[in-house]
PDB file of C-alpha atoms in Angstrom:
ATOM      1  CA  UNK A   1      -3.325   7.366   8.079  1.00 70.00           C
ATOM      2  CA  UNK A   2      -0.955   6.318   5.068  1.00 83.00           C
ATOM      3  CA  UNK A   3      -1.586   8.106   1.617  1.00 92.00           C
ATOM      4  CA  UNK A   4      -1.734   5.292   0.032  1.00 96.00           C
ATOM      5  CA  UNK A   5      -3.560   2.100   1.461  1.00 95.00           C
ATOM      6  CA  UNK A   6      -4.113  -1.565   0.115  1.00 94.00           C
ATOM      7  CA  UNK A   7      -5.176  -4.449   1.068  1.00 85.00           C
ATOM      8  CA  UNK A   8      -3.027  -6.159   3.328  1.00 76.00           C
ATOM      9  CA  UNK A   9      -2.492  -9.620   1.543  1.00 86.00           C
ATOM     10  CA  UNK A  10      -0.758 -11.876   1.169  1.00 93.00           C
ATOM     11  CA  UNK A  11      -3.176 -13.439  -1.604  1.00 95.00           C
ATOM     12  CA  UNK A  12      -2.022 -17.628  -2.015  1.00 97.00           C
ATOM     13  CA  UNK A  13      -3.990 -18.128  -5.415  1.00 97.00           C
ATOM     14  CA  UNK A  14      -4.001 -21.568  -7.939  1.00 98.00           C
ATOM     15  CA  UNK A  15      -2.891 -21.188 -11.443  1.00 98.00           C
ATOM     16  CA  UNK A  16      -5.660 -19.669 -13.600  1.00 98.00           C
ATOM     17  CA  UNK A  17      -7.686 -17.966 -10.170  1.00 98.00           C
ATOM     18  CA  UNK A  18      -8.666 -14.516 -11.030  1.00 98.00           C
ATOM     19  CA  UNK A  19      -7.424 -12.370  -8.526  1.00 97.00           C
ATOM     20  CA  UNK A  20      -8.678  -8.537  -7.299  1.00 96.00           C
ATOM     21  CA  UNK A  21      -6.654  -6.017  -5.583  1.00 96.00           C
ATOM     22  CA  UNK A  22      -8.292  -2.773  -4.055  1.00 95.00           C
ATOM     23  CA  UNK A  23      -6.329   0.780  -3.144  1.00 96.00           C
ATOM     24  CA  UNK A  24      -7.484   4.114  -2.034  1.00 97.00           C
ATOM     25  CA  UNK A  25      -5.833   6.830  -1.410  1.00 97.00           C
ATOM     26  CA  UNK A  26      -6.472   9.915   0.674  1.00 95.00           C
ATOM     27  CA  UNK A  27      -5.385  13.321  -1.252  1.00 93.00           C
ATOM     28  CA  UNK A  28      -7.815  13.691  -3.836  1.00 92.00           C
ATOM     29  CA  UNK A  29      -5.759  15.952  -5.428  1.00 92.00           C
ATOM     30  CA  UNK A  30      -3.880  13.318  -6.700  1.00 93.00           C
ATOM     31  CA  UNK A  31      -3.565  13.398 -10.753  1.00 92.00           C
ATOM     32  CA  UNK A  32      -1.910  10.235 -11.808  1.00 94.00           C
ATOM     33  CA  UNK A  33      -2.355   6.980 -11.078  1.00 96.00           C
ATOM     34  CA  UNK A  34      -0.256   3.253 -11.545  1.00 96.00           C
ATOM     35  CA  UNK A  35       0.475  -0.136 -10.550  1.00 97.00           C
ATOM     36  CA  UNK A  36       4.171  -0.964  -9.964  1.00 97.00           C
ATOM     37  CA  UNK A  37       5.101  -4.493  -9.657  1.00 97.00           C
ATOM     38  CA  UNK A  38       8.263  -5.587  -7.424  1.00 96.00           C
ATOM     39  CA  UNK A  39       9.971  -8.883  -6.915  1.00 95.00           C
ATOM     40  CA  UNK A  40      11.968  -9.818  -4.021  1.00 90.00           C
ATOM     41  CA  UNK A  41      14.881  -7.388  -3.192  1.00 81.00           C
ATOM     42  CA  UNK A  42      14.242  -5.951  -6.975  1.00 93.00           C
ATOM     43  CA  UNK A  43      13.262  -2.198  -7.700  1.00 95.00           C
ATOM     44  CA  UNK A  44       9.709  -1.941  -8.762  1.00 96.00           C
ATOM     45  CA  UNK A  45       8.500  -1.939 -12.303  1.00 95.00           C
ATOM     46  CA  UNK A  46       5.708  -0.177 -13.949  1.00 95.00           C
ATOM     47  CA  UNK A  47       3.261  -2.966 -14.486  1.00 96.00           C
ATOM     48  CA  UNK A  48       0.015   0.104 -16.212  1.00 96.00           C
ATOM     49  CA  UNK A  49      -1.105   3.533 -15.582  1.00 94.00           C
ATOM     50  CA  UNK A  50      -4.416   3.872 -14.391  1.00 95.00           C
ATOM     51  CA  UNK A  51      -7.284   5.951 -16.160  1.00 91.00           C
ATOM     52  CA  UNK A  52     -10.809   6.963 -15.255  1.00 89.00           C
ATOM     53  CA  UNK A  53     -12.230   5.237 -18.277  1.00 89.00           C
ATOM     54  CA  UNK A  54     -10.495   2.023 -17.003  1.00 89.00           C
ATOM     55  CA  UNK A  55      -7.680  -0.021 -19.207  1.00 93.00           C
ATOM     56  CA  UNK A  56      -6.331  -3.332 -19.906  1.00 95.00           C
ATOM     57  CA  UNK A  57      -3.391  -4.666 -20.859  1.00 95.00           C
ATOM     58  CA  UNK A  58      -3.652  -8.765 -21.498  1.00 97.00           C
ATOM     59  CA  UNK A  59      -4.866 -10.316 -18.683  1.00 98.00           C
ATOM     60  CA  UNK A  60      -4.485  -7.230 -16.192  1.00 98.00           C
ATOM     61  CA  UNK A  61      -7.420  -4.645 -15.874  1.00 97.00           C
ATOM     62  CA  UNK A  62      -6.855  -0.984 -14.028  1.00 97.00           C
ATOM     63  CA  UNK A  63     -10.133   0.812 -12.767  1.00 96.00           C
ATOM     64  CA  UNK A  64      -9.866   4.343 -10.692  1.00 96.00           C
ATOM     65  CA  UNK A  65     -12.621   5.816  -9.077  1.00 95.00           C
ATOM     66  CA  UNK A  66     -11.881   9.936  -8.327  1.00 94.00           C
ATOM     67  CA  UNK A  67     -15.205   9.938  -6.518  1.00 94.00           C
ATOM     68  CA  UNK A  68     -14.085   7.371  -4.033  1.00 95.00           C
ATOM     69  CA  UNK A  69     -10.455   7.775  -4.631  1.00 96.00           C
ATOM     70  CA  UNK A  70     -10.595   4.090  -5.182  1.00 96.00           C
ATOM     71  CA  UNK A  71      -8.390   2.311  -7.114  1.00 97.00           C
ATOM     72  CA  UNK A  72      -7.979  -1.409  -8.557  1.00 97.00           C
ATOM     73  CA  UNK A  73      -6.148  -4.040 -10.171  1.00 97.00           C
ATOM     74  CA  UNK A  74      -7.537  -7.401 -11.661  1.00 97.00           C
ATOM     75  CA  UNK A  75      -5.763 -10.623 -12.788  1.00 98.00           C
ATOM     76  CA  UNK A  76      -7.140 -12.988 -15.048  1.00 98.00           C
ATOM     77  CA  UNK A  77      -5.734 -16.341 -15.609  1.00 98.00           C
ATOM     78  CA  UNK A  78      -2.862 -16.159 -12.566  1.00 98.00           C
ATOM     79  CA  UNK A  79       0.900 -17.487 -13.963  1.00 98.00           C
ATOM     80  CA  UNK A  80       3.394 -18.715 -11.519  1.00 98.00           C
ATOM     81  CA  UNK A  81       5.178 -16.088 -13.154  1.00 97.00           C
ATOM     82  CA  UNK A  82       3.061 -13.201 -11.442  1.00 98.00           C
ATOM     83  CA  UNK A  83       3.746 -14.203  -7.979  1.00 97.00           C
ATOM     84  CA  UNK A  84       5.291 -10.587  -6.673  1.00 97.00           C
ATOM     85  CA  UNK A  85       4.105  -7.646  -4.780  1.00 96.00           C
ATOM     86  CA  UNK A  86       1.563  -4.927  -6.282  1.00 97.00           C
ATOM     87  CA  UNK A  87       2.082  -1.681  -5.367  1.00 97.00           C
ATOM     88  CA  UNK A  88      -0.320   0.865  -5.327  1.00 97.00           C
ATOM     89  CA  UNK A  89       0.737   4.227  -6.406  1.00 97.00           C
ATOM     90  CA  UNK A  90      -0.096   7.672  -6.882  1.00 97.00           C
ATOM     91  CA  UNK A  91       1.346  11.141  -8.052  1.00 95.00           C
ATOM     92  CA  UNK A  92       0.258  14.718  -6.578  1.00 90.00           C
ATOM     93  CA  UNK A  93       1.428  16.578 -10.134  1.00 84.00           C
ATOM     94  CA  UNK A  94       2.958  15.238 -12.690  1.00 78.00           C
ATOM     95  CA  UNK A  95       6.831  15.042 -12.487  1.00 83.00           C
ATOM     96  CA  UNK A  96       6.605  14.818  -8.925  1.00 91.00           C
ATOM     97  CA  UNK A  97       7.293  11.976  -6.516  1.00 94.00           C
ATOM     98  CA  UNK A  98       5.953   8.638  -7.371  1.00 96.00           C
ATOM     99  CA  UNK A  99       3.863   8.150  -3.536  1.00 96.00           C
ATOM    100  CA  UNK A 100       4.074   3.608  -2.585  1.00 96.00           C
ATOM    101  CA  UNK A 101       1.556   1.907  -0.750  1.00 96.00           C
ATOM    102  CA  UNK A 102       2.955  -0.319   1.195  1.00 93.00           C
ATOM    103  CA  UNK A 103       1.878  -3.212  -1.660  1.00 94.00           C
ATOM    104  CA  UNK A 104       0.129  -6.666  -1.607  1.00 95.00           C
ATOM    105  CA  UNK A 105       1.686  -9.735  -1.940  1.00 95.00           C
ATOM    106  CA  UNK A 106       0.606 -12.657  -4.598  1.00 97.00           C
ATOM    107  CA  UNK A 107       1.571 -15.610  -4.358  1.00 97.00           C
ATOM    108  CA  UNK A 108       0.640 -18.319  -7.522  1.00 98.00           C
ATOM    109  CA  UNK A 109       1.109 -21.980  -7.041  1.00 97.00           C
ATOM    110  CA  UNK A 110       0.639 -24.762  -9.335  1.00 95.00           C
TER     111      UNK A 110
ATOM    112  CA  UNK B   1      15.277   2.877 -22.904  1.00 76.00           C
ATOM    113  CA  UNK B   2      16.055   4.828 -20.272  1.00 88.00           C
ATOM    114  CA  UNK B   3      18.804   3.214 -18.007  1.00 92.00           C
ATOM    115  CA  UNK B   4      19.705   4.158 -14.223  1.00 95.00           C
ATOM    116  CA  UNK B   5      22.378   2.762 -13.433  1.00 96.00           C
ATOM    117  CA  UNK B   6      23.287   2.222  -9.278  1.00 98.00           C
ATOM    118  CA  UNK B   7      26.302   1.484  -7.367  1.00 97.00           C
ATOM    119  CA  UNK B   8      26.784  -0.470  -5.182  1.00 98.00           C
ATOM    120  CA  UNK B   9      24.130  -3.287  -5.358  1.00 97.00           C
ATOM    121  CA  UNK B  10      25.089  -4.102  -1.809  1.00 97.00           C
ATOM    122  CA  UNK B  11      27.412  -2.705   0.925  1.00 98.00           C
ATOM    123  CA  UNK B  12      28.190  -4.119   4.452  1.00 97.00           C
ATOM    124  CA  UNK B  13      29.899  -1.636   6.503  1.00 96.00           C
ATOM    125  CA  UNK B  14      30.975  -1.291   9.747  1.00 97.00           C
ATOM    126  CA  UNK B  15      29.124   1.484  12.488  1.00 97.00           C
ATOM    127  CA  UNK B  16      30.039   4.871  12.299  1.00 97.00           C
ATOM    128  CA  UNK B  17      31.214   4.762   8.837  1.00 97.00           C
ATOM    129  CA  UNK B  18      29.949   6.699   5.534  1.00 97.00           C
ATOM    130  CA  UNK B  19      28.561   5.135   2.471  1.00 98.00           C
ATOM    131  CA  UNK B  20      28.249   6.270  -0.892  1.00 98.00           C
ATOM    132  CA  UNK B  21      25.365   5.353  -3.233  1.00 98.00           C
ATOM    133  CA  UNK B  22      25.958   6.382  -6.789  1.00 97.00           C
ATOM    134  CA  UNK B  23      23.398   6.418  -9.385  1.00 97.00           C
ATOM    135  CA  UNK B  24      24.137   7.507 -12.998  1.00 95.00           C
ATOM    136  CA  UNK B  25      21.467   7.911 -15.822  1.00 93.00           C
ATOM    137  CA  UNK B  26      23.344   6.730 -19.276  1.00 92.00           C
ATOM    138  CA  UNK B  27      21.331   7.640 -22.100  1.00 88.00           C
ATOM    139  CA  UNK B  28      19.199  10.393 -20.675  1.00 90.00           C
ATOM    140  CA  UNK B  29      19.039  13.418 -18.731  1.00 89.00           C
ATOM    141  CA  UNK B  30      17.747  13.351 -15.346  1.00 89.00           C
ATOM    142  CA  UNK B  31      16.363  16.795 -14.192  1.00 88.00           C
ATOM    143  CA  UNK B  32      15.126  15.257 -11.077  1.00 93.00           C
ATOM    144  CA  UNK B  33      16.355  12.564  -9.037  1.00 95.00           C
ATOM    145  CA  UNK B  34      14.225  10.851  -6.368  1.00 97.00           C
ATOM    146  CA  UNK B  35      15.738   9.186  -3.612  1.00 98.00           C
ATOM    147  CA  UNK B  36      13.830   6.450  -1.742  1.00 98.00           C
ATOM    148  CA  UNK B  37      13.980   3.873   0.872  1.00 97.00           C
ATOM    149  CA  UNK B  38      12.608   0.206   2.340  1.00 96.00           C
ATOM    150  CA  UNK B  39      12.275  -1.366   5.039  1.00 94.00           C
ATOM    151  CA  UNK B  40      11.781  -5.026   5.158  1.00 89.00           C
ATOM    152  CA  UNK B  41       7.887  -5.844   4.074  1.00 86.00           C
ATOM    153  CA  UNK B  42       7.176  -1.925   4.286  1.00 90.00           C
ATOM    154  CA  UNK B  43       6.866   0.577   1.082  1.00 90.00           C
ATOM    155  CA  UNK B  44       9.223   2.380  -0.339  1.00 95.00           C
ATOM    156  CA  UNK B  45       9.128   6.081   1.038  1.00 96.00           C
ATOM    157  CA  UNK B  46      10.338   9.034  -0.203  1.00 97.00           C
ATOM    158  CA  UNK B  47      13.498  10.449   1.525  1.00 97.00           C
ATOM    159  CA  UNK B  48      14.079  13.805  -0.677  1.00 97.00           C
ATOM    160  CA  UNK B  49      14.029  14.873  -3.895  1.00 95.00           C
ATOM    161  CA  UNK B  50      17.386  16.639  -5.797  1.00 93.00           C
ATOM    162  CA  UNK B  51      16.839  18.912  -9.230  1.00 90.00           C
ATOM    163  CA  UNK B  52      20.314  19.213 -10.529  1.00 86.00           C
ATOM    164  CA  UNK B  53      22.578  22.126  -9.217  1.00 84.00           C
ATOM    165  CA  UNK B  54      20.134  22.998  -6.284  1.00 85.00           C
ATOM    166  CA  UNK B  55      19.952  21.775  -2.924  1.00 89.00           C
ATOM    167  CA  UNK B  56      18.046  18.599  -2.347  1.00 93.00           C
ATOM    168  CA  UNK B  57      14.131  18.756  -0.527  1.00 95.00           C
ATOM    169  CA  UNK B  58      13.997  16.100   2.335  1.00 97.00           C
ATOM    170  CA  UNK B  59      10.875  15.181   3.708  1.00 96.00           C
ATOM    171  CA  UNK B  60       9.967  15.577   7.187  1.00 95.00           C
ATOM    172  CA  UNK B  61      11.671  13.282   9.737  1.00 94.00           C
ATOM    173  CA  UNK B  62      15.235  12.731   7.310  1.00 96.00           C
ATOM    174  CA  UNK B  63      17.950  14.073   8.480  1.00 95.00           C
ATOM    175  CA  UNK B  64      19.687  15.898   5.824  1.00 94.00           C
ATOM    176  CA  UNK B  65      22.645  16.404   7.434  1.00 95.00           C
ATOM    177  CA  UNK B  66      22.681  12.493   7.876  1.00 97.00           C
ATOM    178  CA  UNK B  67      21.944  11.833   4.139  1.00 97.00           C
ATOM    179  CA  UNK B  68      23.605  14.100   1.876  1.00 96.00           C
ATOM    180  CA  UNK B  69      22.623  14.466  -1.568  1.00 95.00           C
ATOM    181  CA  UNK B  70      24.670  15.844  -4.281  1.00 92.00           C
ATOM    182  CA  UNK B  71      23.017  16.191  -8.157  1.00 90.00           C
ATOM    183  CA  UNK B  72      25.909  18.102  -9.549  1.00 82.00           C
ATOM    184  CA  UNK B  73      24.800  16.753 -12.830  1.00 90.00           C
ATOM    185  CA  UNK B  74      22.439  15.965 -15.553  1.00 90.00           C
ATOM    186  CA  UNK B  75      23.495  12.596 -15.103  1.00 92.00           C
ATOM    187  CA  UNK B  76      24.820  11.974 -12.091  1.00 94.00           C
ATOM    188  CA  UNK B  77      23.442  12.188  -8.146  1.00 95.00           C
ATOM    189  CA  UNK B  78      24.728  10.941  -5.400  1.00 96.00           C
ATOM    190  CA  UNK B  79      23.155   9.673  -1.560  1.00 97.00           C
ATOM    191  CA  UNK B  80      25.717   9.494   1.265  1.00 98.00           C
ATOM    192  CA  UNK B  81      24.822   7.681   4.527  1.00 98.00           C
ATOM    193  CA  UNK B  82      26.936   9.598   7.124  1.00 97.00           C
ATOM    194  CA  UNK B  83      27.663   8.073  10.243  1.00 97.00           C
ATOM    195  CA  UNK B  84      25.549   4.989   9.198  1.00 97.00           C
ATOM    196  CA  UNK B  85      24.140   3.032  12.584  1.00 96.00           C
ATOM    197  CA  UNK B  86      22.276  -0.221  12.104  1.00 97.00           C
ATOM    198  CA  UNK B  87      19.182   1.573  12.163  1.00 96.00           C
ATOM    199  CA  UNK B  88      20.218   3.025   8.671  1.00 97.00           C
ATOM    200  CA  UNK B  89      20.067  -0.924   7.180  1.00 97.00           C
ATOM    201  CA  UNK B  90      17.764  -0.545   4.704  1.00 97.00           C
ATOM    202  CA  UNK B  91      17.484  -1.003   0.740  1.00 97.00           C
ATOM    203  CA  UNK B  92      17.953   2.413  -0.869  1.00 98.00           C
ATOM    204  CA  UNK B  93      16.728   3.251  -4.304  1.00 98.00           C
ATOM    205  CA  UNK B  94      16.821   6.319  -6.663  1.00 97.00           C
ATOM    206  CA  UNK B  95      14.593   7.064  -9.220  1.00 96.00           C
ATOM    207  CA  UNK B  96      15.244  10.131 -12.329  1.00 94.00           C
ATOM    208  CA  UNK B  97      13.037  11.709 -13.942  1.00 88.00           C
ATOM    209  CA  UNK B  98      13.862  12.738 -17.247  1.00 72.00           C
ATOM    210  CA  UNK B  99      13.345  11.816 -20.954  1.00 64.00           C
ATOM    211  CA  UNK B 100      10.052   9.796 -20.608  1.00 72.00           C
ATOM    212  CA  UNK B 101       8.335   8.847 -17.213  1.00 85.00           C
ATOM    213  CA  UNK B 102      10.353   7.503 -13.992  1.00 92.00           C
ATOM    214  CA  UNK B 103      12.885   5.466 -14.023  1.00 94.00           C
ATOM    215  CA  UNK B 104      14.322   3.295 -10.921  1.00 96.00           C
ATOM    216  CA  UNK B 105      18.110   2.278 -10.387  1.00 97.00           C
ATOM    217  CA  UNK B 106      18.548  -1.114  -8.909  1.00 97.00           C
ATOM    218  CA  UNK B 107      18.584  -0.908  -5.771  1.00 97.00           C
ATOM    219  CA  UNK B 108      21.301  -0.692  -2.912  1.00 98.00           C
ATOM    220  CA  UNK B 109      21.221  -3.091  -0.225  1.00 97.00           C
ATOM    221  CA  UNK B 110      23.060  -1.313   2.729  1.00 98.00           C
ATOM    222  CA  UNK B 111      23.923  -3.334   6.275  1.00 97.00           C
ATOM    223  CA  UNK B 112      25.814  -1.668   8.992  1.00 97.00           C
ATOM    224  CA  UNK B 113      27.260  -3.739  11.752  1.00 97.00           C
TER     225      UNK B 113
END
C-alpha cells in the first residue's frame, strides 16, 4: 500500500463546477501536511499547507483529519487556468522529505 | 525567493553512458538536498537525500552506486546517472531545503537510447 493515496481521477469539470479531491495517508505519524500543484512536464508547486483547523486561500479550501488521516482539497469556481495535477503530500518531521501521492488530474473546459 | 536552479532541462544520451544533473541554489543555502524521480503518470518518489559534506541516504531499491550524489556544497549538489540504460528514462528533480520551506529545481528530462 502507497503512503500516500488519492483518488485516481482524472476529474473533466465545466468552468465554475466546484470540484473535491480526497487523500489519506497511512503513517499517522505524519506532522505536516500540503497540496502541490504540477503542470505537464513542470516541477510541482506549493499550491497551501494543510492545518487541522482547516484553511482557505481564495477559492481553494484544505481540511485534514489526524483521526482518519484524511485529507482534502476543494475548488470553487473551476478556471481553465487550474486544469493540472494535485498532489497529495505529506512530511514524517519537519525538514524531512516531502512524501507524493501519485496526484489527480483536473481537467477544466469551457 | 529562493531559486534552484537545474541543469540540464533535458538530455538524450546514448546507452551505457553517464549523465550529470546539476542543481545550484543561488540566493540561499541548501543544507539538504532531495533528489527525486517520475515516471510517466506516476508520483514523484524519493531516490535519496544528501546533507552537505556527508554521504547521501538512498532509499531502498536505488542503487547508489548507479546514482551518485555529490553535495560538496552549501550550494551546489550534484546526481550522476552511471551507466544510464533506457530503463533510467525518467524526469529527475531535486529539491533543497534551506532558508524557508522546500524548494524544487526544474526538472531534468533524461532519455537514453
Amino acid at each position: 500500500r502507497k503512503e500516500v493515496e488519492q483518488d485516481p481521477g482524472p476529474f473533466n469539470v465545466p468552468e465554475g463546477a466546484t470540484v473535491a479531491f480526497n487523500c489519506t495517508y497511512s503513517n499517522s505519524a505524519s506532522q505536516s501536511f500540503f497540496w502541490y500543484r504540477q503542470d505537464c512536464r513542470k516541477e510541482p508547486k506549493l499550491l497551501m499547507s494543510v492545518y487541522s483547523s482547516g484553511n482557505e486561500d481564495g477559492r481553494f479550501t484544505a481540511q485534514l483529519n489526524r483521526a482518519s488521516q484524511y485529507i482534502s482539497l476543494l475548488i470553487r469556481d473551476s478556471k481553465l487556468s487550474d486544469s493540472a495535477t494535485y498532489l497529495c503530500v505529506v512530511t514524517h518531521q519537519a525538514g524531512t522529505a516531502l512524501i507524493f501521492g501519485k496526484g489527480t488530474t483536473l481537467s477544466v473546459s469551457s | 525567493g529562493a531559486v534552484v536552479s537545474q541543469h540540464p532541462s533535458r538530455v538524450i544520451c546514448k546507452s551505457g553512458t553517464s549523465v550529470k544533473i546539476e542543481c545550484r541554489s543561488l540566493d540561499f543555502q541548501a543544507t539538504t538536498m532531495f533528489w527525486y524521480r517520475q515516471f510517466p503518470k506516476q508520483s514523484l518518489m524519493l531516490m535519496a537525500t544528501s546533507n552537505e559534506g556527508s554521504k547521501a541516504t538512498y532509499e531502498q531499491g536505488v542503487e547508489k552506486d548507479k546514482f551518485l550524489i555529490n553535495h560538496a556544497s552549501l550550494t551546489l549538489s550534484t546526481l550522476t546517472v552511471t551507466s544510464a540504460h533506457p530503463e533510467d528514462s525518467s524526469f529527475y528533480i531535486c529539491s533543497a531545503r534551506g532558508g524557508n520551506g522546500y524548494t524544487f529545481g526544474s526538472g531534468t528530462r533524461l532519455t537514453v537510447v
